[in-house]
């Protein structure tokens, strides 16, 4: 049997050969027919209805749970410039605390996260071409239910929409030994996406965090996470990434143009080592060489504490674009006009890792700097997050020569298109002057105090996945 490392290498070699095919001139001209006349207000993606029998907490009427949900990440189709891929996350859910602890309601508990392929017509209409369900190595469909604690779970209890626990056998009462809570160690909450030239794809998620490689049929063929005892792994991330904050895991995933190195970015400050540090501006980027397993790690400084990094896309081997956003609605969303946030932040930045400090390669000859097997780089026994909290700034990090990636603003989506959504999570580099931006509609569901309802942008508009096309300087610098 071929080893995971050899399987990865074979995939990469095939991808590299295929990458050389095609013409940049042809691709550029082929995109013009939808770029030039694309509506400034964006175009909604198509959806189907997952369920329509739940009662809206606000209206008392039934509402639609939509599929939808194709907004967690996007990626260009390597074979067709008028097509893009997008993924869903774990499925519709709502924060809830019940008799079995805090967790989530899953109104569609058997939902399988999936990859969608979409096409834009010359008139700007978007159609769903195909769907690929994510599957275990044995070919069975995964779910979006949480992992067990040893493999990335954070104790989230899965509940049905009525507040009852999701069990291994729902027809029988709960028993911790014979009929426990239903978890899925292959379950994913996908948030990052890379599609390779051979049709296989990588997904990063908010549970482990896991980086999972799927073949073109959606079957898992490789995995990377921070759990050294997980025998499914091809390579292992630094152990500190297991301290990710619940629901704020590896939100963005990118791959270098040669398809040899993955980069993942964490959504927010990790709980490293506890929740006490989570409301900071220090976030982490990790890279993994897919041929050798070599790991590097960098810091990204957010504009505001506890913001969300929601996408990562490579322009070159050292330059990337990413989304940094808050969680507010420009016009108030489900909270109505009183919830309007005129200074809502939905930014795309260009970053460069060239001059940033690689935390994995830093010189620890100074006694104050140590590398801990569980917590990573420490300064006088503090994690970098603890040090920033103690200082109230990055001064101690700077004093030890630890600098983050550089960044510059590419586009402010609120200023550009009056972006009305809370979540901005997908980027598509259409060409060096044009950027596609996609939101996550959360399957058109929302919750208030654990009760499900329709997710509204305003009193008349249900939120949906919407593609925007905006001008942007995405040229590559040398």
Tab-separated table of C-alpha atoms in Angstrom:
chain	number	residue	atom	x	y	z
A	1	UNK	CA	0.000	0.000	0.000
A	2	UNK	CA	1.288	3.500	-0.867
A	3	UNK	CA	2.235	5.554	2.187
A	4	UNK	CA	0.346	8.821	2.904
A	5	UNK	CA	3.479	10.809	2.083
A	6	UNK	CA	3.962	9.070	-1.280
A	7	UNK	CA	0.262	9.484	-2.053
A	8	UNK	CA	0.556	13.209	-1.374
A	9	UNK	CA	3.640	13.476	-3.574
A	10	UNK	CA	1.999	11.615	-6.455
A	11	UNK	CA	-0.987	13.936	-6.289
A	12	UNK	CA	1.259	16.988	-6.290
A	13	UNK	CA	3.281	15.784	-9.279
A	14	UNK	CA	0.112	15.228	-11.283
A	15	UNK	CA	-1.200	18.622	-10.223
A	16	UNK	CA	2.023	20.355	-11.236
A	17	UNK	CA	1.880	18.834	-14.722
A	18	UNK	CA	-1.724	19.884	-15.201
A	19	UNK	CA	-1.062	23.394	-13.922
A	20	UNK	CA	1.075	24.092	-16.988
A	21	UNK	CA	-1.811	23.498	-19.380
A	22	UNK	CA	-3.978	26.316	-20.726
A	23	UNK	CA	-3.478	29.905	-21.794
A	24	UNK	CA	-3.574	32.934	-19.502
A	25	UNK	CA	-4.692	35.099	-22.435
A	26	UNK	CA	-7.601	32.796	-23.217
A	27	UNK	CA	-8.605	32.648	-19.553
A	28	UNK	CA	-8.553	36.427	-19.227
A	29	UNK	CA	-10.722	37.006	-22.291
A	30	UNK	CA	-13.124	34.267	-21.243
A	31	UNK	CA	-13.904	36.016	-17.967
A	32	UNK	CA	-14.644	39.430	-19.439
A	33	UNK	CA	-18.185	38.614	-20.481
A	34	UNK	CA	-19.366	38.369	-16.862
A	35	UNK	CA	-16.883	40.677	-15.080
A	36	UNK	CA	-17.601	43.878	-16.972
A	37	UNK	CA	-21.379	43.857	-16.477
A	38	UNK	CA	-21.634	42.024	-13.163
A	39	UNK	CA	-24.236	43.768	-10.945
A	40	UNK	CA	-22.702	45.971	-8.261
A	41	UNK	CA	-25.269	44.680	-5.763
A	42	UNK	CA	-24.048	41.120	-6.316
A	43	UNK	CA	-25.842	37.963	-7.424
A	44	UNK	CA	-27.394	35.366	-5.121
A	45	UNK	CA	-26.339	31.741	-5.459
A	46	UNK	CA	-29.094	29.178	-6.026
A	47	UNK	CA	-30.350	27.099	-3.108
A	48	UNK	CA	-32.624	24.185	-2.263
A	49	UNK	CA	-34.754	23.765	0.872
A	50	UNK	CA	-33.435	21.410	3.548
A	51	UNK	CA	-36.507	21.739	5.753
A	52	UNK	CA	-39.530	24.015	6.078
A	53	UNK	CA	-41.313	22.695	9.162
A	54	UNK	CA	-39.448	24.446	11.967
A	55	UNK	CA	-41.209	27.248	13.823
A	56	UNK	CA	-39.607	30.674	13.678
A	57	UNK	CA	-39.046	31.920	17.220
A	58	UNK	CA	-39.916	35.490	16.168
A	59	UNK	CA	-42.904	35.063	13.870
A	60	UNK	CA	-44.494	31.854	15.129
A	61	UNK	CA	-44.660	30.627	11.531
A	62	UNK	CA	-42.641	27.970	9.763
A	63	UNK	CA	-39.422	29.015	8.028
A	64	UNK	CA	-36.999	27.589	5.503
A	65	UNK	CA	-33.632	26.076	6.332
A	66	UNK	CA	-31.821	26.510	3.052
A	67	UNK	CA	-28.992	24.712	1.302
A	68	UNK	CA	-27.605	27.460	0.805
A	69	UNK	CA	-24.736	27.470	3.095
A	70	UNK	CA	-22.166	27.665	0.259
A	71	UNK	CA	-20.192	30.543	1.690
A	72	UNK	CA	-17.574	29.220	4.095
A	73	UNK	CA	-14.816	29.436	1.462
A	74	UNK	CA	-14.371	29.544	-2.298
A	75	UNK	CA	-11.695	28.767	-4.868
A	76	UNK	CA	-11.280	29.200	-8.596
A	77	UNK	CA	-11.918	26.251	-10.883
A	78	UNK	CA	-8.454	25.413	-12.266
A	79	UNK	CA	-10.047	24.208	-15.511
A	80	UNK	CA	-12.683	26.872	-16.282
A	81	UNK	CA	-12.367	30.625	-15.627
A	82	UNK	CA	-16.148	31.076	-15.450
A	83	UNK	CA	-16.540	28.558	-12.640
A	84	UNK	CA	-15.706	28.560	-8.956
A	85	UNK	CA	-15.926	26.119	-6.073
A	86	UNK	CA	-17.500	26.862	-2.685
A	87	UNK	CA	-17.998	24.796	0.443
A	88	UNK	CA	-20.545	24.574	3.202
A	89	UNK	CA	-19.706	24.301	6.857
A	90	UNK	CA	-21.044	21.623	9.234
A	91	UNK	CA	-24.677	22.414	8.507
A	92	UNK	CA	-27.349	24.603	10.087
A	93	UNK	CA	-26.826	25.016	13.816
A	94	UNK	CA	-27.556	27.280	16.756
A	95	UNK	CA	-25.838	27.856	20.095
A	96	UNK	CA	-27.801	26.075	22.825
A	97	UNK	CA	-27.417	24.904	26.419
A	98	UNK	CA	-29.556	22.002	27.592
A	99	UNK	CA	-29.691	19.224	30.151
A	100	UNK	CA	-26.463	17.698	28.821
A	101	UNK	CA	-24.368	20.835	28.787
A	102	UNK	CA	-23.594	23.639	26.373
A	103	UNK	CA	-23.418	22.890	22.682
A	104	UNK	CA	-25.335	23.336	19.448
A	105	UNK	CA	-28.729	22.560	18.007
A	106	UNK	CA	-28.421	20.705	14.701
A	107	UNK	CA	-31.843	20.838	12.985
A	108	UNK	CA	-30.476	18.600	10.190
A	109	UNK	CA	-28.150	16.319	12.214
A	110	UNK	CA	-27.276	13.992	9.335
A	111	UNK	CA	-26.184	16.866	7.086
A	112	UNK	CA	-22.981	16.163	5.154
A	113	UNK	CA	-20.610	19.077	4.444
A	114	UNK	CA	-20.049	19.429	0.709
A	115	UNK	CA	-18.195	21.079	-2.133
A	116	UNK	CA	-20.213	22.857	-4.810
A	117	UNK	CA	-19.109	23.799	-8.316
A	118	UNK	CA	-20.810	26.926	-9.697
A	119	UNK	CA	-20.829	28.556	-13.123
A	120	UNK	CA	-21.496	32.173	-14.110
A	121	UNK	CA	-23.245	32.808	-17.411
A	122	UNK	CA	-22.521	35.731	-19.722
A	123	UNK	CA	-25.604	37.408	-18.230
A	124	UNK	CA	-24.256	37.028	-14.700
A	125	UNK	CA	-26.613	34.244	-13.582
A	126	UNK	CA	-25.097	31.637	-11.265
A	127	UNK	CA	-25.967	27.952	-11.504
A	128	UNK	CA	-24.913	24.967	-9.409
A	129	UNK	CA	-23.108	22.527	-11.707
A	130	UNK	CA	-22.364	19.724	-9.233
A	131	UNK	CA	-22.047	18.799	-5.571
A	132	UNK	CA	-19.441	16.553	-3.969
A	133	UNK	CA	-20.159	15.171	-0.493
A	134	UNK	CA	-17.216	14.802	1.893
A	135	UNK	CA	-16.570	11.187	2.830
A	136	UNK	CA	-14.496	9.017	5.142
A	137	UNK	CA	-11.680	6.874	3.709
A	138	UNK	CA	-14.175	3.993	3.425
A	139	UNK	CA	-16.443	6.095	1.212
A	140	UNK	CA	-19.246	6.702	3.728
A	141	UNK	CA	-20.506	10.259	4.164
A	142	UNK	CA	-19.249	12.295	7.108
A	143	UNK	CA	-21.451	14.552	9.223
A	144	UNK	CA	-20.896	17.963	10.745
A	145	UNK	CA	-21.244	16.632	14.288
A	146	UNK	CA	-18.435	17.371	16.775
A	147	UNK	CA	-15.327	15.237	17.262
A	148	UNK	CA	-14.468	13.436	20.479
A	149	UNK	CA	-12.246	15.384	22.857
A	150	UNK	CA	-9.046	13.528	21.955
A	151	UNK	CA	-9.358	14.492	18.299
A	152	UNK	CA	-10.427	18.104	18.420
A	153	UNK	CA	-13.767	18.234	20.204
A	154	UNK	CA	-14.300	20.997	22.756
A	155	UNK	CA	-17.168	19.418	24.649
A	156	UNK	CA	-19.950	20.751	22.421
A	157	UNK	CA	-23.092	18.694	23.029
A	158	UNK	CA	-25.147	18.018	19.876
A	159	UNK	CA	-28.887	18.627	20.272
A	160	UNK	CA	-31.899	18.195	18.024
A	161	UNK	CA	-33.980	21.251	17.124
A	162	UNK	CA	-36.386	20.433	19.989
A	163	UNK	CA	-33.559	20.513	22.543
A	164	UNK	CA	-33.247	16.752	23.024
A	165	UNK	CA	-29.736	15.293	22.749
A	166	UNK	CA	-28.579	13.615	19.554
A	167	UNK	CA	-27.768	10.059	20.570
A	168	UNK	CA	-26.238	7.018	18.930
A	169	UNK	CA	-29.779	5.586	18.946
A	170	UNK	CA	-32.436	8.262	19.328
A	171	UNK	CA	-35.107	5.644	19.938
A	172	UNK	CA	-33.510	4.731	23.284
A	173	UNK	CA	-32.822	6.828	26.399
A	174	UNK	CA	-29.406	8.327	27.026
A	175	UNK	CA	-26.824	6.109	28.668
A	176	UNK	CA	-23.209	7.225	28.922
A	177	UNK	CA	-21.952	3.694	28.211
A	178	UNK	CA	-24.519	2.009	25.977
A	179	UNK	CA	-26.197	4.966	24.224
A	180	UNK	CA	-23.971	8.048	24.463
A	181	UNK	CA	-24.099	11.361	22.661
A	182	UNK	CA	-23.496	10.948	18.937
A	183	UNK	CA	-20.119	12.329	17.900
A	184	UNK	CA	-18.167	11.911	14.661
A	185	UNK	CA	-14.374	11.770	14.671
A	186	UNK	CA	-14.499	12.325	10.916
A	187	UNK	CA	-16.975	15.186	11.370
A	188	UNK	CA	-15.831	18.536	10.005
A	189	UNK	CA	-16.852	22.155	10.283
A	190	UNK	CA	-15.230	23.261	6.999
A	191	UNK	CA	-14.054	26.857	6.677
A	192	UNK	CA	-11.061	26.852	4.294
A	193	UNK	CA	-10.723	25.429	0.767
A	194	UNK	CA	-8.014	24.704	-1.780
A	195	UNK	CA	-8.757	22.919	-5.079
A	196	UNK	CA	-5.784	21.367	-6.843
A	197	UNK	CA	-5.248	21.004	-10.568
A	198	UNK	CA	-5.908	17.252	-10.409
A	199	UNK	CA	-9.414	17.808	-8.992
A	200	UNK	CA	-8.589	16.799	-5.439
A	201	UNK	CA	-9.162	19.348	-2.696
A	202	UNK	CA	-8.048	20.314	0.802
A	203	UNK	CA	-10.361	21.602	3.522
A	204	UNK	CA	-9.496	23.218	6.852
A	205	UNK	CA	-11.984	23.263	9.692
A	206	UNK	CA	-12.981	24.692	13.063
A	207	UNK	CA	-12.985	21.479	15.072
A	208	UNK	CA	-9.441	20.083	15.274
A	209	UNK	CA	-8.315	22.156	13.543
A	210	UNK	CA	-7.987	19.585	10.787
A	211	UNK	CA	-6.575	19.968	7.284
A	212	UNK	CA	-8.125	17.154	5.255
A	213	UNK	CA	-7.258	16.084	1.710
A	214	UNK	CA	-10.093	14.630	-0.391
A	215	UNK	CA	-9.867	13.081	-3.839
A	216	UNK	CA	-12.049	14.383	-6.657
A	217	UNK	CA	-14.876	12.081	-5.500
A	218	UNK	CA	-14.794	13.550	-1.999
A	219	UNK	CA	-13.100	10.579	-0.294
A	220	UNK	CA	-10.496	11.400	2.364
A	221	UNK	CA	-6.945	10.557	1.290
A	222	UNK	CA	-4.867	12.541	3.804
A	223	UNK	CA	-5.051	14.515	7.035
A	224	UNK	CA	-2.989	16.984	9.064
A	225	UNK	CA	-3.854	18.120	12.604
A	226	UNK	CA	-2.150	18.893	15.940
A	227	UNK	CA	-2.843	15.491	17.516
A	228	UNK	CA	0.308	13.392	17.506
A	229	UNK	CA	-1.584	10.212	18.410
A	230	UNK	CA	-3.982	10.439	15.458
A	231	UNK	CA	-2.826	7.608	13.185
A	232	UNK	CA	-4.770	9.112	10.273
A	233	UNK	CA	-2.243	11.942	9.991
A	234	UNK	CA	0.183	12.337	7.121
A	235	UNK	CA	1.902	15.124	9.059
A	236	UNK	CA	1.275	16.835	12.390
A	237	UNK	CA	0.760	20.517	13.203
A	238	UNK	CA	2.449	22.123	16.215
A	239	UNK	CA	0.628	21.022	19.381
A	240	UNK	CA	-0.370	24.577	20.342
A	241	UNK	CA	-2.951	24.640	17.553
A	242	UNK	CA	-5.082	22.262	19.632
A	243	UNK	CA	-5.751	25.307	21.844
A	244	UNK	CA	-7.936	26.845	19.159
A	245	UNK	CA	-10.993	28.696	20.424
A	246	UNK	CA	-14.278	26.860	19.898
A	247	UNK	CA	-15.975	27.993	16.657
A	248	UNK	CA	-12.898	30.023	15.723
A	249	UNK	CA	-10.565	27.446	14.257
A	250	UNK	CA	-8.649	27.353	10.979
A	251	UNK	CA	-10.881	29.683	9.042
A	252	UNK	CA	-8.706	30.181	5.972
A	253	UNK	CA	-6.617	27.863	3.805
A	254	UNK	CA	-4.297	28.639	0.885
A	255	UNK	CA	-1.750	26.866	-1.261
A	256	UNK	CA	1.285	28.274	-3.013
A	257	UNK	CA	1.114	28.452	-6.825
A	258	UNK	CA	3.414	25.419	-7.152
A	259	UNK	CA	0.863	23.463	-5.055
A	260	UNK	CA	3.577	22.338	-2.637
A	261	UNK	CA	2.847	24.273	0.562
A	262	UNK	CA	-0.403	24.753	2.482
A	263	UNK	CA	-1.003	27.856	4.603
A	264	UNK	CA	-3.732	28.025	7.230
A	265	UNK	CA	-4.855	30.982	9.327
A	266	UNK	CA	-6.675	30.876	12.640
A	267	UNK	CA	-9.828	32.950	12.878
A	268	UNK	CA	-9.020	34.693	16.165
A	269	UNK	CA	-6.658	34.574	19.114
A	270	UNK	CA	-6.335	31.014	20.374
A	271	UNK	CA	-7.054	30.074	24.003
A	272	UNK	CA	-3.329	29.601	24.511
A	273	UNK	CA	-3.251	28.515	27.227
A	274	UNK	CA	-6.671	29.637	28.567
A	275	UNK	CA	-9.715	31.735	27.677
A	276	UNK	CA	-8.150	34.660	29.537
A	277	UNK	CA	-6.219	35.664	26.400
A	278	UNK	CA	-8.919	35.344	23.747
A	279	UNK	CA	-9.888	39.033	23.366
A	280	UNK	CA	-6.623	40.075	21.728
A	281	UNK	CA	-5.333	40.963	18.259
A	282	UNK	CA	-2.659	38.248	17.979
A	283	UNK	CA	-3.464	35.454	15.522
A	284	UNK	CA	-1.426	32.692	13.925
A	285	UNK	CA	-0.632	31.433	10.438
A	286	UNK	CA	0.871	27.986	9.899
A	287	UNK	CA	2.388	26.477	6.769
A	288	UNK	CA	3.045	22.824	5.914
A	289	UNK	CA	5.285	21.648	3.094
A	290	UNK	CA	3.374	18.751	1.544
A	291	UNK	CA	6.519	17.028	0.293
A	292	UNK	CA	8.522	17.094	3.535
A	293	UNK	CA	6.088	17.959	6.323
A	294	UNK	CA	8.232	20.961	7.315
A	295	UNK	CA	6.236	23.506	9.312
A	296	UNK	CA	6.592	27.278	9.667
A	297	UNK	CA	4.529	29.606	11.797
A	298	UNK	CA	3.892	33.361	11.604
A	299	UNK	CA	1.859	36.013	13.419
A	300	UNK	CA	-0.867	38.243	11.990
A	301	UNK	CA	-1.958	41.332	13.916
A	302	UNK	CA	-5.626	42.225	13.589
A	303	UNK	CA	-6.972	45.756	13.328
A	304	UNK	CA	-9.334	45.231	16.267
A	305	UNK	CA	-9.225	42.785	19.153
A	306	UNK	CA	-11.278	39.599	18.651
A	307	UNK	CA	-11.882	40.255	14.961
A	308	UNK	CA	-12.285	37.296	12.590
A	309	UNK	CA	-9.849	36.250	9.870
A	310	UNK	CA	-12.163	34.537	7.429
A	311	UNK	CA	-10.249	33.564	4.285
A	312	UNK	CA	-6.733	33.206	2.936
A	313	UNK	CA	-5.663	33.098	-0.720
A	314	UNK	CA	-2.136	32.871	-2.161
A	315	UNK	CA	-0.981	35.329	-4.810
A	316	UNK	CA	2.594	34.002	-4.785
A	317	UNK	CA	4.860	31.950	-2.540
A	318	UNK	CA	5.074	34.853	-0.080
A	319	UNK	CA	2.109	37.163	-0.771
A	320	UNK	CA	-1.487	36.425	0.166
A	321	UNK	CA	-4.821	38.149	0.519
A	322	UNK	CA	-7.081	37.569	3.485
A	323	UNK	CA	-10.381	38.685	4.929
A	324	UNK	CA	-10.475	40.428	8.290
A	325	UNK	CA	-13.933	41.320	9.518
A	326	UNK	CA	-16.141	41.895	12.516
A	327	UNK	CA	-19.472	40.142	13.095
A	328	UNK	CA	-21.814	43.109	12.673
A	329	UNK	CA	-24.486	43.929	10.093
A	330	UNK	CA	-24.315	47.278	8.296
A	331	UNK	CA	-28.117	47.608	8.360
A	332	UNK	CA	-28.822	45.602	11.515
A	333	UNK	CA	-29.658	42.183	10.086
A	334	UNK	CA	-31.849	40.043	12.369
A	335	UNK	CA	-31.643	42.740	15.069
A	336	UNK	CA	-33.525	45.271	12.945
A	337	UNK	CA	-32.585	48.864	12.303
A	338	UNK	CA	-31.646	49.376	15.941
A	339	UNK	CA	-28.820	46.908	15.353
A	340	UNK	CA	-27.397	48.848	12.388
A	341	UNK	CA	-23.625	49.299	12.511
A	342	UNK	CA	-22.452	52.107	10.193
A	343	UNK	CA	-18.795	51.347	10.982
A	344	UNK	CA	-19.076	47.633	10.222
A	345	UNK	CA	-15.672	46.280	9.169
A	346	UNK	CA	-15.347	43.956	6.162
A	347	UNK	CA	-11.801	44.313	4.799
A	348	UNK	CA	-9.550	42.438	2.410
A	349	UNK	CA	-5.818	42.805	3.106
A	350	UNK	CA	-2.688	41.860	1.218
A	351	UNK	CA	-0.069	40.304	3.479
A	352	UNK	CA	3.578	39.364	2.933
A	353	UNK	CA	5.428	36.793	5.015
A	354	UNK	CA	8.873	37.673	3.625
A	355	UNK	CA	10.022	39.760	6.581
A	356	UNK	CA	7.893	38.051	9.248
A	357	UNK	CA	9.406	35.945	12.011
A	358	UNK	CA	9.112	32.181	11.615
A	359	UNK	CA	8.272	31.085	15.162
A	360	UNK	CA	9.472	27.565	14.405
A	361	UNK	CA	12.961	28.736	13.421
A	362	UNK	CA	13.567	31.503	15.963
A	363	UNK	CA	16.909	31.553	17.761
A	364	UNK	CA	16.374	30.419	21.364
A	365	UNK	CA	19.910	30.987	22.554
A	366	UNK	CA	18.514	33.767	24.760
A	367	UNK	CA	17.440	32.078	28.009
A	368	UNK	CA	14.157	33.992	27.975
A	369	UNK	CA	13.055	32.191	24.810
A	370	UNK	CA	12.105	28.523	24.941
A	371	UNK	CA	10.189	26.119	22.743
A	372	UNK	CA	7.601	24.141	24.718
A	373	UNK	CA	6.342	20.889	23.183
A	374	UNK	CA	2.740	21.705	24.110
A	375	UNK	CA	2.549	25.520	24.097
A	376	UNK	CA	5.086	26.482	21.454
A	377	UNK	CA	7.400	29.483	21.725
A	378	UNK	CA	7.502	31.018	25.225
A	379	UNK	CA	8.923	34.291	26.528
A	380	UNK	CA	9.924	33.996	30.168
A	381	UNK	CA	7.469	31.129	30.481
A	382	UNK	CA	4.562	33.010	28.885
A	383	UNK	CA	2.912	32.091	25.631
A	384	UNK	CA	3.004	34.904	23.105
A	385	UNK	CA	-0.682	35.494	23.786
A	386	UNK	CA	-0.058	35.761	27.551
A	387	UNK	CA	2.788	38.195	26.904
A	388	UNK	CA	0.640	40.468	24.735
A	389	UNK	CA	-2.090	40.381	27.391
A	390	UNK	CA	0.368	41.234	30.160
A	391	UNK	CA	1.936	44.108	28.194
A	392	UNK	CA	-1.203	45.448	26.605
A	393	UNK	CA	0.741	45.602	23.342
A	394	UNK	CA	3.376	43.791	21.261
A	395	UNK	CA	6.363	45.607	22.758
A	396	UNK	CA	8.018	42.575	24.363
A	397	UNK	CA	7.556	40.532	21.189
A	398	UNK	CA	9.116	43.350	19.182
A	399	UNK	CA	11.968	43.572	21.644
A	400	UNK	CA	12.847	39.951	20.953
A	401	UNK	CA	12.695	40.494	17.206
A	402	UNK	CA	9.308	38.815	16.730
A	403	UNK	CA	7.446	40.670	13.990
A	404	UNK	CA	4.170	39.830	12.259
A	405	UNK	CA	3.477	39.666	8.551
A	406	UNK	CA	3.154	43.031	6.815
A	407	UNK	CA	-0.290	44.065	5.612
A	408	UNK	CA	-1.968	46.659	3.402
A	409	UNK	CA	-5.619	47.284	2.599
A	410	UNK	CA	-6.886	45.956	-0.746
A	411	UNK	CA	-10.599	46.710	-0.505
A	412	UNK	CA	-13.108	47.912	2.081
A	413	UNK	CA	-16.311	46.099	1.083
A	414	UNK	CA	-18.577	48.378	3.101
A	415	UNK	CA	-17.215	51.419	1.288
A	416	UNK	CA	-17.168	49.598	-2.056
A	417	UNK	CA	-20.644	48.002	-2.169
A	418	UNK	CA	-22.404	48.810	1.141
A	419	UNK	CA	-21.805	45.195	2.133
A	420	UNK	CA	-24.873	44.221	4.222
A	421	UNK	CA	-23.936	40.740	5.504
A	422	UNK	CA	-22.318	39.835	8.809
A	423	UNK	CA	-20.038	37.127	7.444
A	424	UNK	CA	-17.613	37.670	4.569
A	425	UNK	CA	-15.816	34.367	4.070
A	426	UNK	CA	-14.952	33.600	0.438
A	427	UNK	CA	-12.389	35.088	-1.977
A	428	UNK	CA	-11.908	34.304	-5.665
A	429	UNK	CA	-8.959	35.786	-7.571
A	430	UNK	CA	-10.634	36.193	-10.975
A	431	UNK	CA	-7.690	38.043	-12.513
A	432	UNK	CA	-5.064	40.483	-11.285
A	433	UNK	CA	-7.584	43.343	-11.328
A	434	UNK	CA	-10.758	41.595	-10.205
A	435	UNK	CA	-11.824	39.923	-6.976
A	436	UNK	CA	-14.855	37.794	-6.172
A	437	UNK	CA	-16.216	37.985	-2.606
A	438	UNK	CA	-18.766	35.596	-1.094
A	439	UNK	CA	-20.673	35.632	2.211
A	440	UNK	CA	-21.834	32.768	4.414
A	441	UNK	CA	-25.609	32.843	4.922
A	442	UNK	CA	-25.640	30.193	7.700
A	443	UNK	CA	-28.263	28.220	5.741
A	444	UNK	CA	-30.567	31.242	6.224
A	445	UNK	CA	-30.917	30.357	9.915
A	446	UNK	CA	-30.336	32.450	13.011
A	447	UNK	CA	-30.934	31.955	16.707
A	448	UNK	CA	-31.853	34.080	19.697
A	449	UNK	CA	-31.280	32.580	23.137
A	450	UNK	CA	-30.958	29.153	21.564
A	451	UNK	CA	-34.220	29.400	19.599
A	452	UNK	CA	-34.088	29.035	15.814
A	453	UNK	CA	-35.415	31.624	13.388
A	454	UNK	CA	-35.001	32.845	9.827
A	455	UNK	CA	-31.834	34.852	9.221
A	456	UNK	CA	-32.872	38.244	7.862
A	457	UNK	CA	-30.794	41.034	6.333
A	458	UNK	CA	-33.672	43.444	6.840
A	459	UNK	CA	-37.407	43.141	7.399
A	460	UNK	CA	-37.983	42.050	3.794
A	461	UNK	CA	-34.819	40.162	2.800
A	462	UNK	CA	-33.754	36.670	3.840
A	463	UNK	CA	-29.998	36.343	3.951
A	464	UNK	CA	-28.483	34.266	1.160
A	465	UNK	CA	-25.093	33.435	-0.272
A	466	UNK	CA	-24.252	36.336	-2.579
A	467	UNK	CA	-21.301	36.801	-4.913
A	468	UNK	CA	-19.842	40.277	-5.369
A	469	UNK	CA	-17.278	41.151	-8.039
A	470	UNK	CA	-15.117	44.190	-7.267
A	471	UNK	CA	-12.002	45.849	-8.689
A	472	UNK	CA	-8.825	45.121	-6.734
A	473	UNK	CA	-5.092	45.249	-7.274
A	474	UNK	CA	-4.055	41.591	-7.065
A	475	UNK	CA	-0.882	41.889	-9.080
A	476	UNK	CA	2.090	39.903	-7.874
A	477	UNK	CA	5.191	41.729	-6.750
A	478	UNK	CA	8.620	40.202	-7.049
